[in-house]
Each structure stands twice: as structure tokens, then as C-alpha cells.
Amino acid sequence: QVQLVESGGGLVQPGGSLRLSCAASGRIFSIRTMGWYRQGPGNQRALVADITSGTVTNYADSVKGRFTISRDNAKNTVYLQMNSLKPEDTAVYYCNAVVKTNYFRDYSDFWGQGTQVTVSS
């Protein structure tokens, strides 16, 4: 129904930057919230940042001041600019979108396949 395609992960040195992108496509009537979650080795998936359609943002304390989430509503795309990366940011990053697929249905969660971010020297 709804596909989320992520890009932009990779290997970066500590202190470096990466930009993740996630484009939503398919049966989309409206998107309420888009966001990024991450899951490191041995950890549960946790919120990194999210953004509403009105561009209200929310960040995990561990990334405040270093990461910036933004959204292009016309393209159904969300971005995560990650600066000053640390080894503890190493994780698989998952895109999330809360989507209404038609007028009569409620909002549902959809997930991307995940993209690996590795911060290492």
C-alpha cells in the first residue's frame, strides 16, 4: 500500500556528517507524522526525531543540537541531517510515516527497510 524508500546511510568518521532521505509513495491520502527511529546492536528501536505535517519537530535528547529533521510535504519526503556524529550513533535507521490511505480509514504506521549508519575511525 505505502512504500518508504530510504537512502543516505554509510560509514563516516566521528565528527562527520550524513544526510538520510526517505520518500513515501503508494496509496497516500495524507501523512500525519514522518520520522526516524534507530536500533543499535542489543538495543530496542527508539525514536530519533519526528516531524508533523505542520513542521513541529521532536528530538531524542541524545541528538538535540546535532541532528535536524525536515520535510517536503509536496514530495512526501523526510530528511535527517546528522552532524557531529559519534560512535554511539551507529545503528540501523528506520523511516516511519503515519499515513491515512483513504478518507475512510484511520492512520496507520508504515516503515522503511532500514539503512545502516556506522560511525567509526
PDB file of C-alpha atoms in Angstrom:
ATOM      1  CA  GLN A   1       0.000   0.000   0.000  1.00  0.00           C
ATOM      2  CA  VAL A   2       2.605   2.504   1.121  1.00  0.00           C
ATOM      3  CA  GLN A   3       6.305   2.176   0.432  1.00  0.00           C
ATOM      4  CA  LEU A   4       9.055   4.056   2.232  1.00  0.00           C
ATOM      5  CA  VAL A   5      12.419   4.107   0.491  1.00  0.00           C
ATOM      6  CA  GLU A   6      15.421   5.274   2.498  1.00  0.00           C
ATOM      7  CA  SER A   7      18.818   6.397   1.271  1.00  0.00           C
ATOM      8  CA  GLY A   8      21.945   8.080   2.557  1.00  0.00           C
ATOM      9  CA  GLY A   9      23.388   5.701   5.118  1.00  0.00           C
ATOM     10  CA  GLY A  10      27.010   4.620   5.202  1.00  0.00           C
ATOM     11  CA  LEU A  11      30.313   4.741   7.024  1.00  0.00           C
ATOM     12  CA  VAL A  12      31.552   8.027   8.444  1.00  0.00           C
ATOM     13  CA  GLN A  13      34.298   9.068  10.836  1.00  0.00           C
ATOM     14  CA  PRO A  14      33.480  10.538  14.241  1.00  0.00           C
ATOM     15  CA  GLY A  15      32.635  14.211  13.888  1.00  0.00           C
ATOM     16  CA  GLY A  16      31.426  13.723  10.347  1.00  0.00           C
ATOM     17  CA  SER A  17      28.024  14.251   8.767  1.00  0.00           C
ATOM     18  CA  LEU A  18      25.456  12.242   6.862  1.00  0.00           C
ATOM     19  CA  ARG A  19      22.066  13.074   5.398  1.00  0.00           C
ATOM     20  CA  LEU A  20      19.316  10.479   5.289  1.00  0.00           C
ATOM     21  CA  SER A  21      16.321  10.720   2.975  1.00  0.00           C
ATOM     22  CA  CYS A  22      13.057   8.807   2.948  1.00  0.00           C
ATOM     23  CA  ALA A  23      10.425   9.078   0.220  1.00  0.00           C
ATOM     24  CA  ALA A  24       6.903   7.752   0.705  1.00  0.00           C
ATOM     25  CA  SER A  25       4.847   6.528  -2.236  1.00  0.00           C
ATOM     26  CA  GLY A  26       1.743   4.464  -2.961  1.00  0.00           C
ATOM     27  CA  ARG A  27      -1.811   4.865  -1.642  1.00  0.00           C
ATOM     28  CA  ILE A  28      -1.402   8.084   0.305  1.00  0.00           C
ATOM     29  CA  PHE A  29      -4.346  10.277   1.240  1.00  0.00           C
ATOM     30  CA  SER A  30      -2.471  12.212   3.901  1.00  0.00           C
ATOM     31  CA  ILE A  31       0.605  11.840   6.089  1.00  0.00           C
ATOM     32  CA  ARG A  32       0.383  12.990   9.684  1.00  0.00           C
ATOM     33  CA  THR A  33       3.880  12.433  11.055  1.00  0.00           C
ATOM     34  CA  MET A  34       7.153  11.313   9.496  1.00  0.00           C
ATOM     35  CA  GLY A  35      10.162  10.371  11.498  1.00  0.00           C
ATOM     36  CA  TRP A  36      13.324   8.403  12.054  1.00  0.00           C
ATOM     37  CA  TYR A  37      13.963   5.629  14.543  1.00  0.00           C
ATOM     38  CA  ARG A  38      17.156   3.687  15.138  1.00  0.00           C
ATOM     39  CA  GLN A  39      18.159   0.325  16.515  1.00  0.00           C
ATOM     40  CA  GLY A  40      21.709  -0.339  17.621  1.00  0.00           C
ATOM     41  CA  PRO A  41      23.185  -3.736  18.486  1.00  0.00           C
ATOM     42  CA  GLY A  42      21.389  -5.169  21.503  1.00  0.00           C
ATOM     43  CA  ASN A  43      19.022  -2.222  21.756  1.00  0.00           C
ATOM     44  CA  GLN A  44      15.364  -1.698  21.094  1.00  0.00           C
ATOM     45  CA  ARG A  45      14.196   0.538  18.290  1.00  0.00           C
ATOM     46  CA  ALA A  46      13.934   4.100  19.581  1.00  0.00           C
ATOM     47  CA  LEU A  47      12.781   7.453  18.273  1.00  0.00           C
ATOM     48  CA  VAL A  48      15.468   9.740  16.898  1.00  0.00           C
ATOM     49  CA  ALA A  49      13.277  12.567  15.603  1.00  0.00           C
ATOM     50  CA  ASP A  50       9.898  13.169  14.060  1.00  0.00           C
ATOM     51  CA  ILE A  51       8.048  15.986  12.365  1.00  0.00           C
ATOM     52  CA  THR A  52       4.367  16.713  11.835  1.00  0.00           C
ATOM     53  CA  SER A  53       2.789  17.937   8.630  1.00  0.00           C
ATOM     54  CA  GLY A  54       2.823  21.364  10.224  1.00  0.00           C
ATOM     55  CA  THR A  55       6.610  21.011  10.757  1.00  0.00           C
ATOM     56  CA  VAL A  56       6.528  20.692  14.532  1.00  0.00           C
ATOM     57  CA  THR A  57       9.627  18.709  15.442  1.00  0.00           C
ATOM     58  CA  ASN A  58      10.562  16.384  18.282  1.00  0.00           C
ATOM     59  CA  TYR A  59      14.046  15.047  19.061  1.00  0.00           C
ATOM     60  CA  ALA A  60      15.596  12.467  21.330  1.00  0.00           C
ATOM     61  CA  ASP A  61      17.765  14.170  23.944  1.00  0.00           C
ATOM     62  CA  SER A  62      20.854  12.372  22.671  1.00  0.00           C
ATOM     63  CA  VAL A  63      20.672  14.040  19.248  1.00  0.00           C
ATOM     64  CA  LYS A  64      19.419  17.546  20.097  1.00  0.00           C
ATOM     65  CA  GLY A  65      21.694  20.189  18.641  1.00  0.00           C
ATOM     66  CA  ARG A  66      23.381  17.708  16.290  1.00  0.00           C
ATOM     67  CA  PHE A  67      20.557  16.311  14.124  1.00  0.00           C
ATOM     68  CA  THR A  68      17.965  18.248  12.149  1.00  0.00           C
ATOM     69  CA  ILE A  69      14.792  16.740  10.705  1.00  0.00           C
ATOM     70  CA  SER A  70      12.962  18.386   7.838  1.00  0.00           C
ATOM     71  CA  ARG A  71      10.144  17.502   5.495  1.00  0.00           C
ATOM     72  CA  ASP A  72       8.987  18.285   1.974  1.00  0.00           C
ATOM     73  CA  ASN A  73       5.226  17.719   2.024  1.00  0.00           C
ATOM     74  CA  ALA A  74       4.912  18.119  -1.751  1.00  0.00           C
ATOM     75  CA  LYS A  75       7.339  15.220  -2.255  1.00  0.00           C
ATOM     76  CA  ASN A  76       6.207  13.139   0.761  1.00  0.00           C
ATOM     77  CA  THR A  77       9.857  13.066   1.774  1.00  0.00           C
ATOM     78  CA  VAL A  78      11.575  13.415   5.128  1.00  0.00           C
ATOM     79  CA  TYR A  79      15.244  14.178   5.707  1.00  0.00           C
ATOM     80  CA  LEU A  80      17.585  13.753   8.646  1.00  0.00           C
ATOM     81  CA  GLN A  81      20.740  15.853   8.638  1.00  0.00           C
ATOM     82  CA  MET A  82      23.179  14.305  11.090  1.00  0.00           C
ATOM     83  CA  ASN A  83      26.190  16.357  12.169  1.00  0.00           C
ATOM     84  CA  SER A  84      28.903  15.791  14.761  1.00  0.00           C
ATOM     85  CA  LEU A  85      28.322  12.067  14.570  1.00  0.00           C
ATOM     86  CA  LYS A  86      29.519   9.863  17.407  1.00  0.00           C
ATOM     87  CA  PRO A  87      30.256   6.127  17.534  1.00  0.00           C
ATOM     88  CA  GLU A  88      27.170   5.681  19.690  1.00  0.00           C
ATOM     89  CA  ASP A  89      25.047   6.898  16.772  1.00  0.00           C
ATOM     90  CA  THR A  90      25.906   3.657  14.984  1.00  0.00           C
ATOM     91  CA  ALA A  91      22.649   1.851  14.253  1.00  0.00           C
ATOM     92  CA  VAL A  92      20.173   0.848  11.604  1.00  0.00           C
ATOM     93  CA  TYR A  93      17.991   3.873  10.941  1.00  0.00           C
ATOM     94  CA  TYR A  94      14.353   3.286  10.030  1.00  0.00           C
ATOM     95  CA  CYS A  95      11.976   5.728   8.414  1.00  0.00           C
ATOM     96  CA  ASN A  96       8.435   5.860   9.774  1.00  0.00           C
ATOM     97  CA  ALA A  97       5.320   7.501   8.393  1.00  0.00           C
ATOM     98  CA  VAL A  98       1.848   7.702   9.899  1.00  0.00           C
ATOM     99  CA  VAL A  99      -0.406   7.552   6.862  1.00  0.00           C
ATOM    100  CA  LYS A 100      -4.091   7.677   6.015  1.00  0.00           C
ATOM    101  CA  THR A 101      -4.546   5.684   2.791  1.00  0.00           C
ATOM    102  CA  ASN A 102      -8.038   6.999   2.053  1.00  0.00           C
ATOM    103  CA  TYR A 103     -10.645   9.282   3.599  1.00  0.00           C
ATOM    104  CA  PHE A 104     -12.497   6.498   5.387  1.00  0.00           C
ATOM    105  CA  ARG A 105      -9.551   4.728   7.001  1.00  0.00           C
ATOM    106  CA  ASP A 106      -7.683   5.629  10.151  1.00  0.00           C
ATOM    107  CA  TYR A 107      -3.985   6.450  10.220  1.00  0.00           C
ATOM    108  CA  SER A 108      -1.545   3.524  10.202  1.00  0.00           C
ATOM    109  CA  ASP A 109       2.201   3.142  10.737  1.00  0.00           C
ATOM    110  CA  PHE A 110       4.458   2.265   7.822  1.00  0.00           C
ATOM    111  CA  TRP A 111       8.172   1.510   7.972  1.00  0.00           C
ATOM    112  CA  GLY A 112      11.120   1.570   5.633  1.00  0.00           C
ATOM    113  CA  GLN A 113      13.558  -1.287   5.289  1.00  0.00           C
ATOM    114  CA  GLY A 114      16.279   0.444   7.278  1.00  0.00           C
ATOM    115  CA  THR A 115      19.640   1.927   6.367  1.00  0.00           C
ATOM    116  CA  GLN A 116      22.893   1.271   8.205  1.00  0.00           C
ATOM    117  CA  VAL A 117      24.816   4.177   9.700  1.00  0.00           C
ATOM    118  CA  THR A 118      28.260   3.329  11.049  1.00  0.00           C
ATOM    119  CA  VAL A 119      30.395   5.908  12.841  1.00  0.00           C
ATOM    120  CA  SER A 120      33.935   4.655  13.197  1.00  0.00           C
ATOM    121  CA  SER A 121      37.515   5.724  12.635  1.00  0.00           C
TER     122      SER A 121
END
